[in-house]
PDB file of C-alpha atoms in Angstrom:
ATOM      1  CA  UNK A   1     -52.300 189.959  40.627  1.00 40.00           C
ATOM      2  CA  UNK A   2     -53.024 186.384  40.245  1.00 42.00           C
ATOM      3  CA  UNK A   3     -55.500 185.435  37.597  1.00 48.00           C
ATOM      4  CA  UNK A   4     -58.266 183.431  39.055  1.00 44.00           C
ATOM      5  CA  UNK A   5     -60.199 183.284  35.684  1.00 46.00           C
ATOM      6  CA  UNK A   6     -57.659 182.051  33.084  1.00 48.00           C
ATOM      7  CA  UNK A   7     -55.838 178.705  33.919  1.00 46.00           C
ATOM      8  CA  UNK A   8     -54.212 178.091  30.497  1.00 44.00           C
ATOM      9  CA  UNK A   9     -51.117 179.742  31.790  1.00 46.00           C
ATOM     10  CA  UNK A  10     -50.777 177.170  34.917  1.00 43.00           C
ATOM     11  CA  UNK A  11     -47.386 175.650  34.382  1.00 44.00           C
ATOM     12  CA  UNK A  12     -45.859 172.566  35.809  1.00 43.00           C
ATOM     13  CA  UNK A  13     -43.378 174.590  37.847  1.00 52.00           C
ATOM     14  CA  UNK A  14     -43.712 173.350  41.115  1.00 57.00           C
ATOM     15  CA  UNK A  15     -44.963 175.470  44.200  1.00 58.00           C
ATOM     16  CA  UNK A  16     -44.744 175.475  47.845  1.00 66.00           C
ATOM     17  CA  UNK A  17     -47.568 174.308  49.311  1.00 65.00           C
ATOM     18  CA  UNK A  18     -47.245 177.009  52.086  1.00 67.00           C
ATOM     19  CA  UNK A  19     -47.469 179.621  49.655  1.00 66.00           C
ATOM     20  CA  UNK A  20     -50.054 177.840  47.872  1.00 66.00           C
ATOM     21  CA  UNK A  21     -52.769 177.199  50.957  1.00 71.00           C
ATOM     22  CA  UNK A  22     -51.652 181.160  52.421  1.00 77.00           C
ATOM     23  CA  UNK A  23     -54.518 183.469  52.018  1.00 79.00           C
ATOM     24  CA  UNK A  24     -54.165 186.474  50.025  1.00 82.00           C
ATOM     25  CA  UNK A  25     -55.608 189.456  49.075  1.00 86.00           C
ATOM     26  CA  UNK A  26     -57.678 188.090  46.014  1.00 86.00           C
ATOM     27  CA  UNK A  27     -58.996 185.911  48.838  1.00 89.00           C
ATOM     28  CA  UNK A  28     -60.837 188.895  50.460  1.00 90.00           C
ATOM     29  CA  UNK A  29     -61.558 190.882  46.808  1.00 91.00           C
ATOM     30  CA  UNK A  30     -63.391 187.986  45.914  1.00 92.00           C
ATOM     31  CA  UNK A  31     -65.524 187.602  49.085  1.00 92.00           C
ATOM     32  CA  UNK A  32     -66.176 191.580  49.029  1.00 93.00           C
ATOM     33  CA  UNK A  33     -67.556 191.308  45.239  1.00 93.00           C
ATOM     34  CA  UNK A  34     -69.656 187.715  45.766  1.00 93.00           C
ATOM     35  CA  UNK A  35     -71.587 189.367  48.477  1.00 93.00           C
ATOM     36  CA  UNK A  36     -72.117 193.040  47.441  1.00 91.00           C
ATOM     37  CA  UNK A  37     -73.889 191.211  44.231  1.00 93.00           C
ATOM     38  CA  UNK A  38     -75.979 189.322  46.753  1.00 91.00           C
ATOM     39  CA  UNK A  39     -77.100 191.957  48.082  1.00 88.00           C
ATOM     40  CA  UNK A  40     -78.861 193.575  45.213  1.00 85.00           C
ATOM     41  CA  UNK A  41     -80.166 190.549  44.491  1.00 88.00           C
ATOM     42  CA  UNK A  42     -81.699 189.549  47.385  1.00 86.00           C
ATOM     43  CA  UNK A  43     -83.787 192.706  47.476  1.00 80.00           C
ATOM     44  CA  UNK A  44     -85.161 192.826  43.986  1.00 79.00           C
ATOM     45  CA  UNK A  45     -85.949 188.850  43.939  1.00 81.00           C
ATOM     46  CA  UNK A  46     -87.602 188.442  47.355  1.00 85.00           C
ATOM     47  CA  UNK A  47     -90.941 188.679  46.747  1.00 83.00           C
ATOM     48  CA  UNK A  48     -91.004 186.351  43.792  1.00 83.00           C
ATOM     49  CA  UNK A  49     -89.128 183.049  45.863  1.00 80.00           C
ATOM     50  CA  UNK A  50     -91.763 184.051  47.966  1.00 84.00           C
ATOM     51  CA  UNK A  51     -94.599 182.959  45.672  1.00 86.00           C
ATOM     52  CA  UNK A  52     -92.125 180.220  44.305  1.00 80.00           C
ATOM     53  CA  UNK A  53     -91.738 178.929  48.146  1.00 80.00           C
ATOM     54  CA  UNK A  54     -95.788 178.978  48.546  1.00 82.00           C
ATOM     55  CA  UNK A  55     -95.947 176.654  45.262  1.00 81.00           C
ATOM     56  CA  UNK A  56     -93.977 174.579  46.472  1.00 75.00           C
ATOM     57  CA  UNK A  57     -95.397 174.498  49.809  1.00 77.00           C
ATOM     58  CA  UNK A  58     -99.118 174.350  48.748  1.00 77.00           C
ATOM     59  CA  UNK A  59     -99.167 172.653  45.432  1.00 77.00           C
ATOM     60  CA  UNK A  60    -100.549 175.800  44.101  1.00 80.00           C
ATOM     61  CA  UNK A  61    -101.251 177.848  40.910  1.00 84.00           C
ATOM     62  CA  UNK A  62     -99.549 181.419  41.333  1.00 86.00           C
ATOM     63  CA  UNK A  63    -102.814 183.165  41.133  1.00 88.00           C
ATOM     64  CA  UNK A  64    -103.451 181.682  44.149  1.00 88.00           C
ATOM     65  CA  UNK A  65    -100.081 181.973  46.026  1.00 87.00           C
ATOM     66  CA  UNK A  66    -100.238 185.777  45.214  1.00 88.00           C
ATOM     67  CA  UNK A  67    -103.741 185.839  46.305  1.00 89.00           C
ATOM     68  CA  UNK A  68    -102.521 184.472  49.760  1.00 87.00           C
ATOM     69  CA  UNK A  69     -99.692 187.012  50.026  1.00 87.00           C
ATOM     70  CA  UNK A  70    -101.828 189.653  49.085  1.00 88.00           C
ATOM     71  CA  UNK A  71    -104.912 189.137  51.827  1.00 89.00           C
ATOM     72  CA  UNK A  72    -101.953 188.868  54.214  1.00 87.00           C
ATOM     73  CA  UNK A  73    -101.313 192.445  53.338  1.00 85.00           C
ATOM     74  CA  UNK A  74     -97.721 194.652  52.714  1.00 78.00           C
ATOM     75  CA  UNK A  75     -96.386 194.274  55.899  1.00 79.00           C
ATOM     76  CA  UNK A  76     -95.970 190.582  56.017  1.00 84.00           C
ATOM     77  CA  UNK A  77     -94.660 190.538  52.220  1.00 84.00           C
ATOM     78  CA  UNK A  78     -90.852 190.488  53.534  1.00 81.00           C
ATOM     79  CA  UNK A  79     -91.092 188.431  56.750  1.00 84.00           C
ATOM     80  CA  UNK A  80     -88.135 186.248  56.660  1.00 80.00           C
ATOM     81  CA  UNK A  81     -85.957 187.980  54.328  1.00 83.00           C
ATOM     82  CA  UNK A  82     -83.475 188.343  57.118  1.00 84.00           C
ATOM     83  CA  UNK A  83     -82.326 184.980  56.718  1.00 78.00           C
ATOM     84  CA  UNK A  84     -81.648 184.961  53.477  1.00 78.00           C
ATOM     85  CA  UNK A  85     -80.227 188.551  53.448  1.00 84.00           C
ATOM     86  CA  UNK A  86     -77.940 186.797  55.344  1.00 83.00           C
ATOM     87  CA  UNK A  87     -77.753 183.403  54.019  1.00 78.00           C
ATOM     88  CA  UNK A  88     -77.189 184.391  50.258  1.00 84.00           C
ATOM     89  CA  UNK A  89     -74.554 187.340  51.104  1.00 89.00           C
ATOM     90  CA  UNK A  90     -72.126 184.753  52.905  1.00 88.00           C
ATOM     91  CA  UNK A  91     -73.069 182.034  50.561  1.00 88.00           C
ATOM     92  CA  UNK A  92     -72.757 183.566  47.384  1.00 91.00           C
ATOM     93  CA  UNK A  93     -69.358 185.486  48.875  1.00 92.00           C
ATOM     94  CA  UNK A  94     -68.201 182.073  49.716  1.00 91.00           C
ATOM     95  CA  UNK A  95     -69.213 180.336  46.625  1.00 94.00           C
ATOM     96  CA  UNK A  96     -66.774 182.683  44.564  1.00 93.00           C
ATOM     97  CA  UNK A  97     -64.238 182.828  46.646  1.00 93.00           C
ATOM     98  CA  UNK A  98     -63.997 179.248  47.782  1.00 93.00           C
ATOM     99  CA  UNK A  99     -64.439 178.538  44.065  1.00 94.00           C
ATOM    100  CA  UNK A 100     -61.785 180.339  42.486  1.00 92.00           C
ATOM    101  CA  UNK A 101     -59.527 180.557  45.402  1.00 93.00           C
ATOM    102  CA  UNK A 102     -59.620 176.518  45.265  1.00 93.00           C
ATOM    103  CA  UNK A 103     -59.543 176.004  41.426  1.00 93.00           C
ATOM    104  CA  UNK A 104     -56.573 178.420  41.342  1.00 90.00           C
ATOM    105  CA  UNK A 105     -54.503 176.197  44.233  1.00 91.00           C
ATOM    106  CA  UNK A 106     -55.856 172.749  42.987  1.00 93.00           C
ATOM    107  CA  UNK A 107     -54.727 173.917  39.797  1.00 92.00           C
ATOM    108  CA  UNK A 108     -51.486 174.317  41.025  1.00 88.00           C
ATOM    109  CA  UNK A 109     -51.157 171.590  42.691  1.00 88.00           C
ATOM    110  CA  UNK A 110     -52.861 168.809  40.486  1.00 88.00           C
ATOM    111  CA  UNK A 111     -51.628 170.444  37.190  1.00 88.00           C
ATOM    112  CA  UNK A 112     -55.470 169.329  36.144  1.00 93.00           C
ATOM    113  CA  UNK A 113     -58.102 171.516  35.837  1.00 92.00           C
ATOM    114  CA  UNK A 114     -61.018 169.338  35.069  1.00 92.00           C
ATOM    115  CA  UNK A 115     -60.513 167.839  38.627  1.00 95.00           C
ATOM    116  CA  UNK A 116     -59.687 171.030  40.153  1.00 94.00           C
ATOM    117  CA  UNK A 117     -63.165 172.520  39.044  1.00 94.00           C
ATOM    118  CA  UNK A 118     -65.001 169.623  40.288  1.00 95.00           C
ATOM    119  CA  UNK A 119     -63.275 169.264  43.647  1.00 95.00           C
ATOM    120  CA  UNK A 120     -63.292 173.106  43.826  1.00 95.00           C
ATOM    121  CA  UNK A 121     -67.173 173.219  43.046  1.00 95.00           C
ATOM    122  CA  UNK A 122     -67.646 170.485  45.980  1.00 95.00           C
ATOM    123  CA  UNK A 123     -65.717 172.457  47.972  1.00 95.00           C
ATOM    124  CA  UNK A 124     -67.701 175.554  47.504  1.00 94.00           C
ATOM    125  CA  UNK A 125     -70.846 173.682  48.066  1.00 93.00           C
ATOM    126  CA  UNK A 126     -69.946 172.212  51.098  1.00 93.00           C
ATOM    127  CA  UNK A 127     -69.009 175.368  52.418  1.00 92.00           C
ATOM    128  CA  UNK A 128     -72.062 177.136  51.452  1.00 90.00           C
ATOM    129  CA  UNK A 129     -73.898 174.309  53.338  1.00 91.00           C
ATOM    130  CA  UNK A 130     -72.722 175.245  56.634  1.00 90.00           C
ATOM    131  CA  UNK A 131     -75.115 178.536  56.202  1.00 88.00           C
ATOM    132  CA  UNK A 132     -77.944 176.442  56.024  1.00 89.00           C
ATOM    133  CA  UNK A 133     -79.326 177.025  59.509  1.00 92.00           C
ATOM    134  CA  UNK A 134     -80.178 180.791  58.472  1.00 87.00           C
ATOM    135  CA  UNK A 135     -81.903 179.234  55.164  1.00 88.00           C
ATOM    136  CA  UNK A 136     -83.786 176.556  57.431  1.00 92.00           C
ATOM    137  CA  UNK A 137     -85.545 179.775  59.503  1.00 91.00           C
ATOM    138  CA  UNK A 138     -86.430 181.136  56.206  1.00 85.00           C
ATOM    139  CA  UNK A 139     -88.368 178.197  55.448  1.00 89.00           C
ATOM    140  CA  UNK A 140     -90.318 178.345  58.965  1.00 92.00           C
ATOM    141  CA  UNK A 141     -91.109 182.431  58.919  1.00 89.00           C
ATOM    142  CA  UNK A 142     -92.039 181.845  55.104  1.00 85.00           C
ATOM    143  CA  UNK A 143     -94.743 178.718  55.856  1.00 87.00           C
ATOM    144  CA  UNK A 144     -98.226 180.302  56.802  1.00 85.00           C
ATOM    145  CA  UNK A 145     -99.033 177.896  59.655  1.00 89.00           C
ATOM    146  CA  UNK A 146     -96.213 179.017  61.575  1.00 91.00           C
ATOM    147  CA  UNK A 147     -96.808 182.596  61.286  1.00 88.00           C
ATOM    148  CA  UNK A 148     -98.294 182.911  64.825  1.00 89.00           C
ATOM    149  CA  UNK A 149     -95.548 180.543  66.350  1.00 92.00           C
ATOM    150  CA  UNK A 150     -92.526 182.546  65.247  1.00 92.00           C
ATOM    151  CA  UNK A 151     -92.399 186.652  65.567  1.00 88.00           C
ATOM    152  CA  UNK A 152     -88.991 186.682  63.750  1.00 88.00           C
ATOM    153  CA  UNK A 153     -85.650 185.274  63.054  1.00 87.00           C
ATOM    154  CA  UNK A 154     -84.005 185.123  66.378  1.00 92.00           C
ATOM    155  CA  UNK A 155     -87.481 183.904  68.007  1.00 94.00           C
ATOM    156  CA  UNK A 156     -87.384 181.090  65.623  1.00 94.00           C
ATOM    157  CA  UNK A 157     -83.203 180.127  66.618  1.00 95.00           C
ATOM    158  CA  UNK A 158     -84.223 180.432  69.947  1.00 95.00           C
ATOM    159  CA  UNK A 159     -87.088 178.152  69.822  1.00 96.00           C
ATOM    160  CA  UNK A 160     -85.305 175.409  67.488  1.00 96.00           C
ATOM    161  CA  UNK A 161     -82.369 175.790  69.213  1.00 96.00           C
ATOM    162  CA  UNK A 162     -83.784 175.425  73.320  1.00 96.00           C
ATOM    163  CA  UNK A 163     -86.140 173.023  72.513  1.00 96.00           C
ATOM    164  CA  UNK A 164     -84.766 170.832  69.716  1.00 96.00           C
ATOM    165  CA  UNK A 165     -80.953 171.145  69.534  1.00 95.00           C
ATOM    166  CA  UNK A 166     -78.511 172.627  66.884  1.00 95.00           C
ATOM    167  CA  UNK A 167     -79.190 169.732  64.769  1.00 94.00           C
ATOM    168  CA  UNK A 168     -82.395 171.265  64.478  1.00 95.00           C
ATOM    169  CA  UNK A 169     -81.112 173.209  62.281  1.00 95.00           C
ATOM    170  CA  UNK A 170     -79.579 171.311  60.038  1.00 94.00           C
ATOM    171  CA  UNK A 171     -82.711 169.340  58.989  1.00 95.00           C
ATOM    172  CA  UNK A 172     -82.669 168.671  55.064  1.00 93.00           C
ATOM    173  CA  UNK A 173     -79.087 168.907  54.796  1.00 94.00           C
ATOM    174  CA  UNK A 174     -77.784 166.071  52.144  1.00 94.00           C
ATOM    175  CA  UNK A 175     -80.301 167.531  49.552  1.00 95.00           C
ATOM    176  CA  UNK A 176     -78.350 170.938  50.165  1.00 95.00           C
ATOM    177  CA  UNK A 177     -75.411 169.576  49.657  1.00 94.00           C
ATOM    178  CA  UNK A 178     -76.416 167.726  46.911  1.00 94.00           C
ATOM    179  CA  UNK A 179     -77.780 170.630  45.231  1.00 95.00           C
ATOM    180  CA  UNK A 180     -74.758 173.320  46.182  1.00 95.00           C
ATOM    181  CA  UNK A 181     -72.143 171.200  44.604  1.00 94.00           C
ATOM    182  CA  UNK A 182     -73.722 169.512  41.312  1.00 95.00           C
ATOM    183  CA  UNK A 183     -75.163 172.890  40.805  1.00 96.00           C
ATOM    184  CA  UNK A 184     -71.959 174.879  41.157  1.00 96.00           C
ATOM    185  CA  UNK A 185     -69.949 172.821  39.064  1.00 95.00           C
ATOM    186  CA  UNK A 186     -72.527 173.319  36.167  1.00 96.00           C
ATOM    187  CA  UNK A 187     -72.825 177.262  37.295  1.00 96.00           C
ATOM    188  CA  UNK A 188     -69.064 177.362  37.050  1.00 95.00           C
ATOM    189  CA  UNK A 189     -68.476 175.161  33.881  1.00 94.00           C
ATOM    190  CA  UNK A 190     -70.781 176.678  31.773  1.00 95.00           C
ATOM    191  CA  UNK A 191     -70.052 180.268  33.239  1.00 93.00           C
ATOM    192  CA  UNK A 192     -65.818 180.105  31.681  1.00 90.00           C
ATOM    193  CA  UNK A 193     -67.191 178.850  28.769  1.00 92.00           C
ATOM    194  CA  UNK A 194     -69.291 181.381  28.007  1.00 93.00           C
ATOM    195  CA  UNK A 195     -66.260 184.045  28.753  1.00 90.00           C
ATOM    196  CA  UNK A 196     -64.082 181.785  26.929  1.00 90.00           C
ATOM    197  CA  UNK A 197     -66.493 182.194  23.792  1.00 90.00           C
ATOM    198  CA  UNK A 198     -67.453 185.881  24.094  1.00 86.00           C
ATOM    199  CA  UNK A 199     -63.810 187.433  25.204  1.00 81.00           C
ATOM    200  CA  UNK A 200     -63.204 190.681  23.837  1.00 77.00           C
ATOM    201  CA  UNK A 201     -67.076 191.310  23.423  1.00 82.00           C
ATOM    202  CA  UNK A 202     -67.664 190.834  27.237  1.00 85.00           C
ATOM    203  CA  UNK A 203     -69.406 193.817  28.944  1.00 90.00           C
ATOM    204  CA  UNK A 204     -71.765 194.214  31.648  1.00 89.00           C
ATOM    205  CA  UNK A 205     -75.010 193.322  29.209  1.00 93.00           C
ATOM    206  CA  UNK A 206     -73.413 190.639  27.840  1.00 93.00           C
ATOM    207  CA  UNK A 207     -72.757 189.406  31.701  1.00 93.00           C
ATOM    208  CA  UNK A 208     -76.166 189.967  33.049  1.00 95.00           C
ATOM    209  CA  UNK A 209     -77.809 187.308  29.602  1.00 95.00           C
ATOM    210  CA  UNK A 210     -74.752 184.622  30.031  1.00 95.00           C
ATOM    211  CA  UNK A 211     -75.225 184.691  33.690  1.00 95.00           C
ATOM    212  CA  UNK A 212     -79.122 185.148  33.538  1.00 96.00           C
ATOM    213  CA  UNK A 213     -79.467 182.237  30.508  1.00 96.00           C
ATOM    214  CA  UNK A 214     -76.770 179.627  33.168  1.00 97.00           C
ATOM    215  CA  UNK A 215     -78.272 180.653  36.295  1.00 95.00           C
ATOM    216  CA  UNK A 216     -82.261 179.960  35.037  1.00 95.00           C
ATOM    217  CA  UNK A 217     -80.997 176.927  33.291  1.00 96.00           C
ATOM    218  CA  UNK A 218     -79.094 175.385  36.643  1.00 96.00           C
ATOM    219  CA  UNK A 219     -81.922 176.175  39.449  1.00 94.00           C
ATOM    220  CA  UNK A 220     -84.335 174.778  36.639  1.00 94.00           C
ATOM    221  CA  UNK A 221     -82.329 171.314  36.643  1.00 95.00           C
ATOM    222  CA  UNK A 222     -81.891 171.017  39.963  1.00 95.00           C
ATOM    223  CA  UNK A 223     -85.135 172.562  41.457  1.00 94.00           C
ATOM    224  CA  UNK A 224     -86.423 169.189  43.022  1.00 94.00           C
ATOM    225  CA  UNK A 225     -83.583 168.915  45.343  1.00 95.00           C
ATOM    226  CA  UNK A 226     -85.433 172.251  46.576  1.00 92.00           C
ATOM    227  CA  UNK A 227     -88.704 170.381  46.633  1.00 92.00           C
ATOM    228  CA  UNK A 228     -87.274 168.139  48.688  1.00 95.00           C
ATOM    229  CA  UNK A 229     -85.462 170.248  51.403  1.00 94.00           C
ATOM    230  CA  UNK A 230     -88.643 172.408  51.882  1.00 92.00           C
ATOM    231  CA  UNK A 231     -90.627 169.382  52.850  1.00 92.00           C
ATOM    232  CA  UNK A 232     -88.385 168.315  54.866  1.00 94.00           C
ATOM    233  CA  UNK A 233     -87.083 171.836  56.929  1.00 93.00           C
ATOM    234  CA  UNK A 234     -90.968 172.592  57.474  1.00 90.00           C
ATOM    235  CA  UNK A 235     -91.364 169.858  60.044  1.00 92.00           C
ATOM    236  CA  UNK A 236     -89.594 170.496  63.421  1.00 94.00           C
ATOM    237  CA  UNK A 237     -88.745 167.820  66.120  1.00 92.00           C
ATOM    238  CA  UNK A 238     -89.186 163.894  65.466  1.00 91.00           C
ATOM    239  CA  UNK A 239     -86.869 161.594  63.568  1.00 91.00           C
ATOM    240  CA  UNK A 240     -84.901 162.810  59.975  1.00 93.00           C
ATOM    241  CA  UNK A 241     -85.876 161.706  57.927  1.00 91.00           C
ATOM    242  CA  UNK A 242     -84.271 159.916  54.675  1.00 93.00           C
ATOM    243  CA  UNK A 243     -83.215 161.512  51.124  1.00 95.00           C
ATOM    244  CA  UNK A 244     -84.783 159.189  49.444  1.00 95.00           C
ATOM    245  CA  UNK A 245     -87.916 158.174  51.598  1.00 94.00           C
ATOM    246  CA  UNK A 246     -88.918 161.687  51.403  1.00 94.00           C
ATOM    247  CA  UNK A 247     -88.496 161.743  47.389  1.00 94.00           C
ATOM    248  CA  UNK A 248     -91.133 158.700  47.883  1.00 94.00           C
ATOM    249  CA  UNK A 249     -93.556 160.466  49.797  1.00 93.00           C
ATOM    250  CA  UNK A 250     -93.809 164.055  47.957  1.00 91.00           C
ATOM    251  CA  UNK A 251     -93.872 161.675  44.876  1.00 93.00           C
ATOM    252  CA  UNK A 252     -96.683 159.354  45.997  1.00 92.00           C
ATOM    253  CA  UNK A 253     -98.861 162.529  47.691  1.00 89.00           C
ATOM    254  CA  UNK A 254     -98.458 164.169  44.278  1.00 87.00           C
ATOM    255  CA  UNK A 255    -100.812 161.014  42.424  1.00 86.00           C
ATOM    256  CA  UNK A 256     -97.080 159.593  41.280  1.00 90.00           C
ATOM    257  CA  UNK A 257     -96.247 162.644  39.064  1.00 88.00           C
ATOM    258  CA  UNK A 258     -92.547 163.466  38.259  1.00 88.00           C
ATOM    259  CA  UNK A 259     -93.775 166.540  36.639  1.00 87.00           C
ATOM    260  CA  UNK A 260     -94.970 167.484  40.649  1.00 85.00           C
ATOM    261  CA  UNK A 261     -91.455 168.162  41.608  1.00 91.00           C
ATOM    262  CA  UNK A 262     -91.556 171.281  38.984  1.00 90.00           C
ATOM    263  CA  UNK A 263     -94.294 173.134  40.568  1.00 84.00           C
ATOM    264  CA  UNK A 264     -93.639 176.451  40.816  1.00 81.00           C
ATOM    265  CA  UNK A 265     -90.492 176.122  38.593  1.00 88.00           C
ATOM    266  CA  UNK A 266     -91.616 178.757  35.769  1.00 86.00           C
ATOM    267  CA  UNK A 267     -91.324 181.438  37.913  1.00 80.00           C
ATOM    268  CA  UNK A 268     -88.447 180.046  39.944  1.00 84.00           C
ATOM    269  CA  UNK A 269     -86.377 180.133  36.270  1.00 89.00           C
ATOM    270  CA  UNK A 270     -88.556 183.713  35.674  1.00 85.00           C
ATOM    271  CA  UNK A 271     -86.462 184.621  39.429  1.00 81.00           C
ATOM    272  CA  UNK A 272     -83.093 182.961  38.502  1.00 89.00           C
ATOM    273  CA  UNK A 273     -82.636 184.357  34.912  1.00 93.00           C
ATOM    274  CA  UNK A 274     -83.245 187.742  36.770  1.00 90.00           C
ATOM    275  CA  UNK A 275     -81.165 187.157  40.386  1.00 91.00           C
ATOM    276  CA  UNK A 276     -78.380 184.987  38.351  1.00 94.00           C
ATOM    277  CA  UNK A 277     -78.752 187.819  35.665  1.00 94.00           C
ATOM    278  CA  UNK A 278     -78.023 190.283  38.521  1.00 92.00           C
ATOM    279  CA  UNK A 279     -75.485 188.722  40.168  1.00 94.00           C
ATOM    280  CA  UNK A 280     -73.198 187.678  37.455  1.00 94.00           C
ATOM    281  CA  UNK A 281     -73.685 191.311  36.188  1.00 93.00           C
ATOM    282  CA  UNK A 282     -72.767 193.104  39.595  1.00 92.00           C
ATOM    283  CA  UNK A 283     -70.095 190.748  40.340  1.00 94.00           C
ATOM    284  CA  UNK A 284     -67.913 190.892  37.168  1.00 93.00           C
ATOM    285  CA  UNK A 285     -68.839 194.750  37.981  1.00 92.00           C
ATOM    286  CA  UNK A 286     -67.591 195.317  41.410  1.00 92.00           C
ATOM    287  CA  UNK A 287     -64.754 192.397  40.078  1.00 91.00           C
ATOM    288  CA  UNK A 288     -63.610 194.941  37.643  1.00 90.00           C
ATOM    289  CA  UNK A 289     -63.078 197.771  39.812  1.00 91.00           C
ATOM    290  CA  UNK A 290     -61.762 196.398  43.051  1.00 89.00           C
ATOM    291  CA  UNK A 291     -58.938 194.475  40.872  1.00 82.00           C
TER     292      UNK A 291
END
């Protein structure tokens, strides 16, 4: 089997490059365990990016953004998890798997594995951003002024995508992007050297705090790049509008405040150190048994 996770044993042998680009089984082991650990996640951490999104959103304390989900009642409490049920199984299957499938054959092929990780992080990233139609419906189904507009998910495509195009859908992309691949190359650093410095004391509780501590401590730097997308992806039709003139405008409606962009962001790093918690518990889990 190859080994994904240590890259001190990369020699300068050379490879073919066939043989290095073919997919292999890893490949598919790796996809398998990224999303069955996105699935538990998603379900357990719903409800809370759903108060996180409405802070955002609003501007709002979370007394009141769970007083709003509460008067809109039980049955309204997972509209729009579809999306990301979606979203977050194929994105955090491909973030692994692109990830270490690419650091593994960069390594190879660069003998250098600081540039592999970064160009392998980017890749990832990238990747993941080609999901982000499925993560631009979540943000309609999830604001309350389109709630009578959209029934559901596919209502929502089919609107966007008849009357506005599938570029539609891509609205608030280069903050995605930006966000997916700065964010996974911190994620991924930080992640091998915390296995690096807890080796033979590694075990699933030990996972679930390294991944929980790197996972609240990522989304927390880069939460306004999430700021920024949802103010964007909540409009629909007219021009895009610009990275940076939005960063002007949520910063100027927000009496010039750079501490505005971390609304919300307690409980968004209360739902990361328990989703990234989850997820880099379950992973290295299912990781350990499929291999």
């Amino acid at each position: 089997m190859i080994n994904y996770t240590n890259m001190s044993n990369i020699t300068s042998e050379k490879v073919p490059l066939q043989s290095v680009l073919k997919l292999n089984d890893n490949d598919v082991k790796e996809f398998i365990c990224g999303w069955g650990a996105a699935v538990i996640n998603v379900t357990i951490t719903f409800p809370i990016n759903k108060i996180i999104f409405r802070q955002i959103l609003e501007g709002v304390p979370v007394g009141a953004a769970v007083g709003q989900m509460s008067r809109e009642g039980v049955r309204l409490l997972y509209r729009g998890i579809l999306p990301p049920l979606c979203q977050k199984t194929l994105s955090l299957s491909l973030m692994f798997s692109m990830y270490e499938g690419c650091k593994h054959r960069l390594c190879l092929l660069t003998e250098n594995v600081v540039l592999a990780k970064i160009l392998a992080a980017n890749i990832a990233g990238t990747m993941e951003a080609l999901l982000m139609p499925l993560e631009r419906v979540q943000t309609l189904l999830q604001d309350w002024r389109y709630h009578d507009k959209f029934k559901n998910t596919p209502h929502a495509f089919r609107y966007l995508l008849t009357n506005h195009g599938v570029t539609e859908c891509y609205r608030g992309m280069v903050p995605i992007i930006y966000r997916n691949g700065l964010s996974n190359l911190m994620f991924f650093t930080l992640r091998d050297q915390s296995k690096s410095l807890l080796g033979e004391q590694e075990s699933l509780f030990t996972n679930f705090v390294s991944g929980a501590l790197i996972g609240g401590f990522t989304s927390t730097v880069f939460y306004p790049m999430n700021v920024i997308k949802i103010h964007m992806q909540t409009k629909i039709g007219g021009d895009f509008e610009k990275f940076l003139a939005v960063t002007r405008e949520v910063y100027v409606a927000r009496n010039r405040s750079l501490t505005s962009f971390y609304q919300g962001v307690h409980l968004n790093y209360m739902r990361s150190f328990i989703s990234w918690g989850v997820i880099s518990a379950s992973y290295d889990f299912l990781k350990n048994i499929i291999f």
